[in-house]
Amino acid sequence: MTDMATLRQQAAQARAGAAGTTTMALPRDRPESPEVRFTSQLRAKKVQRNDMEWYEVEGYASAFEQGYEMYDWYGPYTEIVSVGAADKTLAADPEVVFRFNHANMPMASTRNDRLHLWADEHGLGQRAWLNPKRSDVQLLVQAIEDEDVREQSFMFRITSGHWSPDYTEYRIDEFDLDRGDVGPVTYGANPHTSIAARSGEFLDVIPNLPPLVAREAYARLAQRSDLSAAPVPAPQKPAPARASAPAATGRSISMLRTRLLVEQGED
């Protein structure tokens, strides 16, 4: 089995070969709006705001200068969000919503002034004020208090980034948050959304695949032309020639029968 260090080296070499003399701008096959998750100390408490009671949920949706593992078409690499990567998008007053697991109903928004975002040396911070009358808010706050939800995430578009000279590390220099979202996510779920980015999951389950599934996967991979040259089938031995039927000798049964009928007719 190939170890991770070797996989990373092979992936970096493949990227360098594909890029040639032109620096590769983005990881190949990366989602346009990737989802990146970070462990975050979430805090939830009830507060008074604008003469109403709200749940205030606060934490960091990202961490700057902390590497995390990603996968692209070629394999694993380390990705880092640079300090200052959010400055331009925050200055443009982006429209961002707060929601759980990126797929549920928004609970707050920058447009209704119930979601505040900031960036400092630690990362991208967020503070949201959620309606305590909503059942989904109640469940989320309870999960945070029980520490069943311990990660946060944000979705964004990369607008500037660069690879390290050896293609083992990609650094996000700038991203755009407009029309994106921030918020808590289920702990332990995979943070990446594309087929290539989930390659780590696939590698982890390979050793435990059922024999039938493993054989089918092996057969399908063998058909891919980009992995290795297709095996040349062994020449088939010509089938032995069938012996020709012996030449007919004597008289056939049909002829004898015909002659017998003729003789009977003459009598």
Tab-separated table of C-alpha atoms in Angstrom:
chain	number	residue	atom	x	y	z
A	1	MET	CA	0.000	0.000	0.000
A	2	THR	CA	1.338	3.450	-0.921
A	3	ASP	CA	1.937	5.659	2.110
A	4	MET	CA	0.596	9.218	2.292
A	5	ALA	CA	4.010	10.863	1.925
A	6	THR	CA	4.595	9.014	-1.331
A	7	LEU	CA	1.104	9.898	-2.550
A	8	ARG	CA	1.742	13.567	-1.842
A	9	GLN	CA	5.062	13.465	-3.677
A	10	GLN	CA	3.569	11.713	-6.690
A	11	ALA	CA	0.651	14.153	-6.779
A	12	ALA	CA	3.014	17.137	-6.649
A	13	GLN	CA	5.100	15.722	-9.496
A	14	ALA	CA	1.968	15.159	-11.570
A	15	ARG	CA	0.859	18.770	-11.023
A	16	ALA	CA	4.263	20.093	-11.987
A	17	GLY	CA	4.255	17.970	-15.117
A	18	ALA	CA	0.762	19.109	-16.085
A	19	ALA	CA	1.567	22.779	-15.478
A	20	GLY	CA	4.792	22.705	-17.480
A	21	THR	CA	6.315	26.172	-17.681
A	22	THR	CA	3.036	27.900	-16.723
A	23	THR	CA	2.188	28.149	-13.039
A	24	MET	CA	-1.067	26.384	-12.243
A	25	ALA	CA	-3.586	28.914	-10.914
A	26	LEU	CA	-6.067	26.685	-9.077
A	27	PRO	CA	-6.178	23.089	-7.918
A	28	ARG	CA	-7.666	21.036	-10.715
A	29	ASP	CA	-11.271	19.917	-10.216
A	30	ARG	CA	-11.711	22.026	-7.108
A	31	PRO	CA	-15.336	23.098	-6.479
A	32	GLU	CA	-16.079	26.680	-7.501
A	33	SER	CA	-17.440	27.346	-4.012
A	34	PRO	CA	-15.522	25.000	-1.732
A	35	GLU	CA	-16.630	24.257	1.782
A	36	VAL	CA	-13.838	24.313	4.344
A	37	ARG	CA	-14.349	23.343	7.979
A	38	PHE	CA	-12.449	24.220	11.107
A	39	THR	CA	-12.767	23.166	14.709
A	40	SER	CA	-14.125	26.204	16.522
A	41	GLN	CA	-15.082	27.075	20.067
A	42	LEU	CA	-18.742	27.985	19.548
A	43	ARG	CA	-20.528	29.990	22.190
A	44	ALA	CA	-24.291	30.442	22.488
A	45	LYS	CA	-26.109	32.616	24.998
A	46	LYS	CA	-29.330	34.592	25.309
A	47	VAL	CA	-29.002	38.368	24.984
A	48	GLN	CA	-31.238	41.429	24.669
A	49	ARG	CA	-30.931	43.235	21.350
A	50	ASN	CA	-33.289	45.852	19.910
A	51	ASP	CA	-35.708	45.215	22.769
A	52	MET	CA	-35.955	41.527	21.887
A	53	GLU	CA	-34.404	38.337	23.202
A	54	TRP	CA	-32.051	36.458	20.878
A	55	TYR	CA	-29.600	33.580	20.969
A	56	GLU	CA	-26.168	35.018	20.235
A	57	VAL	CA	-23.894	32.441	18.570
A	58	GLU	CA	-20.257	33.371	18.101
A	59	GLY	CA	-17.131	31.682	16.824
A	60	TYR	CA	-14.583	31.516	14.020
A	61	ALA	CA	-15.732	30.242	10.641
A	62	SER	CA	-12.136	29.830	9.452
A	63	ALA	CA	-8.599	29.838	10.792
A	64	PHE	CA	-5.786	31.684	9.048
A	65	GLU	CA	-2.291	30.253	8.589
A	66	GLN	CA	-3.356	26.745	9.596
A	67	GLY	CA	-2.833	24.046	7.015
A	68	TYR	CA	-5.517	21.460	6.289
A	69	GLU	CA	-5.542	18.568	3.884
A	70	MET	CA	-7.287	18.809	0.536
A	71	TYR	CA	-7.410	16.647	-2.590
A	72	ASP	CA	-7.488	17.632	-6.224
A	73	TRP	CA	-7.396	15.575	-9.422
A	74	TYR	CA	-3.797	14.531	-8.795
A	75	GLY	CA	-3.992	13.687	-5.108
A	76	PRO	CA	-3.424	15.204	-1.639
A	77	TYR	CA	-1.959	18.609	-0.866
A	78	THR	CA	-1.945	21.122	1.985
A	79	GLU	CA	-4.075	24.241	1.755
A	80	ILE	CA	-3.661	27.407	3.830
A	81	VAL	CA	-5.830	30.531	4.067
A	82	SER	CA	-3.584	33.582	4.382
A	83	VAL	CA	-4.027	36.355	6.895
A	84	GLY	CA	-5.723	39.209	5.041
A	85	ALA	CA	-7.501	36.930	2.560
A	86	ALA	CA	-10.905	38.201	3.728
A	87	ASP	CA	-10.101	41.916	3.919
A	88	LYS	CA	-11.273	42.894	0.438
A	89	THR	CA	-14.528	40.931	0.518
A	90	LEU	CA	-15.466	42.224	3.981
A	91	ALA	CA	-14.792	45.805	2.864
A	92	ALA	CA	-17.281	45.263	0.011
A	93	ASP	CA	-20.088	44.447	2.479
A	94	PRO	CA	-20.917	40.971	1.107
A	95	GLU	CA	-24.319	39.334	1.416
A	96	VAL	CA	-23.814	36.277	3.614
A	97	VAL	CA	-26.246	34.066	5.509
A	98	PHE	CA	-25.836	31.993	8.665
A	99	ARG	CA	-27.152	28.442	8.556
A	100	PHE	CA	-26.442	24.954	9.788
A	101	ASN	CA	-24.681	22.461	7.515
A	102	HIS	CA	-24.882	24.759	4.479
A	103	ALA	CA	-28.217	23.280	3.459
A	104	ASN	CA	-30.872	24.430	5.891
A	105	MET	CA	-33.039	27.523	6.113
A	106	PRO	CA	-30.994	30.688	6.829
A	107	MET	CA	-31.172	31.751	10.467
A	108	ALA	CA	-29.550	35.169	10.096
A	109	SER	CA	-28.093	37.405	7.395
A	110	THR	CA	-25.798	40.378	6.933
A	111	ARG	CA	-28.722	42.052	5.146
A	112	ASN	CA	-30.970	42.048	8.209
A	113	ASP	CA	-28.039	43.079	10.434
A	114	ARG	CA	-28.245	39.878	12.453
A	115	LEU	CA	-24.942	38.488	11.165
A	116	HIS	CA	-21.673	40.341	11.759
A	117	LEU	CA	-18.377	39.217	10.236
A	118	TRP	CA	-14.818	40.295	10.944
A	119	ALA	CA	-11.261	39.157	10.279
A	120	ASP	CA	-8.271	39.261	12.591
A	121	GLU	CA	-4.986	37.403	12.938
A	122	HIS	CA	-6.833	34.255	14.013
A	123	GLY	CA	-9.334	33.921	11.204
A	124	LEU	CA	-12.786	34.849	9.944
A	125	GLY	CA	-15.053	35.540	12.904
A	126	GLN	CA	-18.828	35.592	12.941
A	127	ARG	CA	-21.510	36.603	15.421
A	128	ALA	CA	-25.159	35.803	14.713
A	129	TRP	CA	-28.374	36.635	16.538
A	130	LEU	CA	-30.931	33.843	16.158
A	131	ASN	CA	-34.656	33.821	16.887
A	132	PRO	CA	-35.238	31.635	19.986
A	133	LYS	CA	-38.819	30.928	18.887
A	134	ARG	CA	-37.604	28.804	15.953
A	135	SER	CA	-37.418	25.084	16.619
A	136	ASP	CA	-34.325	24.664	14.424
A	137	VAL	CA	-32.553	27.370	16.421
A	138	GLN	CA	-33.463	25.654	19.680
A	139	LEU	CA	-32.066	22.337	18.417
A	140	LEU	CA	-28.873	23.978	17.174
A	141	VAL	CA	-28.237	25.807	20.455
A	142	GLN	CA	-28.835	22.607	22.421
A	143	ALA	CA	-26.370	20.726	20.183
A	144	ILE	CA	-23.776	23.466	20.717
A	145	GLU	CA	-24.258	23.385	24.489
A	146	ASP	CA	-23.981	19.569	24.479
A	147	GLU	CA	-20.827	19.862	22.315
A	148	ASP	CA	-22.376	17.635	19.665
A	149	VAL	CA	-21.603	20.403	17.150
A	150	ARG	CA	-18.019	21.612	17.425
A	151	GLU	CA	-17.028	22.776	13.956
A	152	GLN	CA	-17.742	25.780	11.806
A	153	SER	CA	-17.404	26.301	8.109
A	154	PHE	CA	-17.691	28.898	5.407
A	155	MET	CA	-18.333	28.750	1.667
A	156	PHE	CA	-16.516	31.175	-0.611
A	157	ARG	CA	-14.967	31.673	-4.028
A	158	ILE	CA	-11.207	31.805	-4.444
A	159	THR	CA	-10.206	34.973	-6.269
A	160	SER	CA	-6.450	34.747	-5.793
A	161	GLY	CA	-4.031	32.029	-4.720
A	162	HIS	CA	-0.742	30.392	-5.553
A	163	TRP	CA	1.102	27.076	-5.330
A	164	SER	CA	4.361	26.489	-3.561
A	165	PRO	CA	7.248	25.851	-5.978
A	166	ASP	CA	7.043	22.090	-5.378
A	167	TYR	CA	3.213	21.941	-5.725
A	168	THR	CA	2.678	20.408	-2.301
A	169	GLU	CA	0.946	23.461	-0.785
A	170	TYR	CA	-1.726	25.818	-2.077
A	171	ARG	CA	-2.201	29.190	-0.382
A	172	ILE	CA	-5.458	31.150	-0.682
A	173	ASP	CA	-4.469	34.811	-0.827
A	174	GLU	CA	-7.952	36.220	-1.350
A	175	PHE	CA	-11.528	34.940	-1.379
A	176	ASP	CA	-15.005	36.310	-2.014
A	177	LEU	CA	-17.797	35.699	0.503
A	178	ASP	CA	-20.653	37.351	-1.407
A	179	ARG	CA	-23.639	34.986	-1.748
A	180	GLY	CA	-21.866	32.511	0.505
A	181	ASP	CA	-22.598	31.334	4.013
A	182	VAL	CA	-21.053	30.672	7.403
A	183	GLY	CA	-22.173	28.605	10.352
A	184	PRO	CA	-21.854	25.451	12.410
A	185	VAL	CA	-21.518	22.066	10.748
A	186	THR	CA	-21.821	18.512	11.992
A	187	TYR	CA	-18.612	17.343	13.634
A	188	GLY	CA	-16.734	14.666	11.726
A	189	ALA	CA	-18.444	15.139	8.378
A	190	ASN	CA	-16.131	15.436	5.408
A	191	PRO	CA	-15.489	19.097	4.591
A	192	HIS	CA	-14.950	18.758	0.868
A	193	THR	CA	-17.547	18.429	-1.831
A	194	SER	CA	-16.081	17.354	-5.165
A	195	ILE	CA	-15.192	13.850	-6.307
A	196	ALA	CA	-11.497	14.697	-6.334
A	197	ALA	CA	-11.636	16.355	-2.959
A	198	ARG	CA	-13.224	13.284	-1.409
A	199	SER	CA	-10.428	11.026	-2.620
A	200	GLY	CA	-9.161	10.681	0.934
A	201	GLU	CA	-12.424	9.046	1.921
A	202	PHE	CA	-12.175	6.611	-0.963
A	203	LEU	CA	-8.613	5.646	-0.097
A	204	ASP	CA	-9.574	4.984	3.509
A	205	VAL	CA	-12.333	2.502	2.638
A	206	ILE	CA	-10.428	0.549	-0.022
A	207	PRO	CA	-8.828	-1.950	2.419
A	208	ASN	CA	-12.249	-2.856	3.826
A	209	LEU	CA	-14.226	-3.181	0.612
A	210	PRO	CA	-16.199	-6.430	0.290
A	211	PRO	CA	-14.448	-8.859	-2.097
A	212	LEU	CA	-17.128	-8.573	-4.777
A	213	VAL	CA	-17.000	-4.763	-4.751
A	214	ALA	CA	-13.188	-4.758	-4.687
A	215	ARG	CA	-13.015	-7.055	-7.718
A	216	GLU	CA	-15.466	-4.874	-9.636
A	217	ALA	CA	-13.519	-1.713	-8.735
A	218	TYR	CA	-10.280	-3.365	-9.844
A	219	ALA	CA	-11.832	-4.392	-13.145
A	220	ARG	CA	-13.161	-0.905	-13.840
A	221	LEU	CA	-9.865	0.772	-12.972
A	222	ALA	CA	-8.085	-1.596	-15.341
A	223	GLN	CA	-10.153	-0.120	-18.169
A	224	ARG	CA	-8.871	3.435	-17.599
A	225	SER	CA	-6.356	4.512	-20.208
A	226	ASP	CA	-4.852	7.232	-17.977
A	227	LEU	CA	-3.545	4.808	-15.348
A	228	SER	CA	-1.457	2.512	-17.473
A	229	ALA	CA	-1.306	1.209	-20.954
A	230	ALA	CA	-4.042	-1.226	-21.681
A	231	PRO	CA	-2.701	-4.766	-21.511
A	232	VAL	CA	-2.153	-6.340	-24.896
A	233	PRO	CA	-4.251	-9.459	-25.093
A	234	ALA	CA	-2.326	-12.670	-25.618
A	235	PRO	CA	-2.532	-13.886	-29.190
A	236	GLN	CA	-5.239	-16.410	-29.594
A	237	LYS	CA	-4.281	-19.788	-30.961
A	238	PRO	CA	-6.179	-20.506	-34.123
A	239	ALA	CA	-8.884	-23.034	-33.626
A	240	PRO	CA	-7.969	-26.423	-35.046
A	241	ALA	CA	-9.362	-26.902	-38.494
A	242	ARG	CA	-12.319	-29.195	-38.584
A	243	ALA	CA	-11.685	-32.330	-40.471
A	244	SER	CA	-13.482	-32.277	-43.762
A	245	ALA	CA	-16.280	-34.745	-44.123
A	246	PRO	CA	-15.243	-37.878	-45.919
A	247	ALA	CA	-16.335	-38.077	-49.503
A	248	ALA	CA	-19.577	-39.926	-49.931
A	249	THR	CA	-19.224	-43.449	-51.300
A	250	GLY	CA	-21.855	-45.877	-52.403
A	251	ARG	CA	-25.509	-45.028	-52.800
A	252	SER	CA	-27.547	-42.745	-50.549
A	253	ILE	CA	-30.582	-43.881	-48.586
A	254	SER	CA	-32.884	-41.600	-50.542
A	255	MET	CA	-31.678	-43.029	-53.789
A	256	LEU	CA	-32.232	-46.589	-52.605
A	257	ARG	CA	-35.712	-45.688	-51.406
A	258	THR	CA	-36.580	-44.107	-54.740
A	259	ARG	CA	-35.334	-47.144	-56.631
A	260	LEU	CA	-37.333	-49.466	-54.383
A	261	LEU	CA	-40.524	-47.514	-55.097
A	262	VAL	CA	-39.889	-47.633	-58.811
A	263	GLU	CA	-39.347	-51.404	-58.743
A	264	GLN	CA	-42.573	-51.865	-56.738
A	265	GLY	CA	-44.438	-49.811	-59.329
A	266	GLU	CA	-43.207	-52.028	-62.179
A	267	ASP	CA	-44.583	-55.104	-60.501
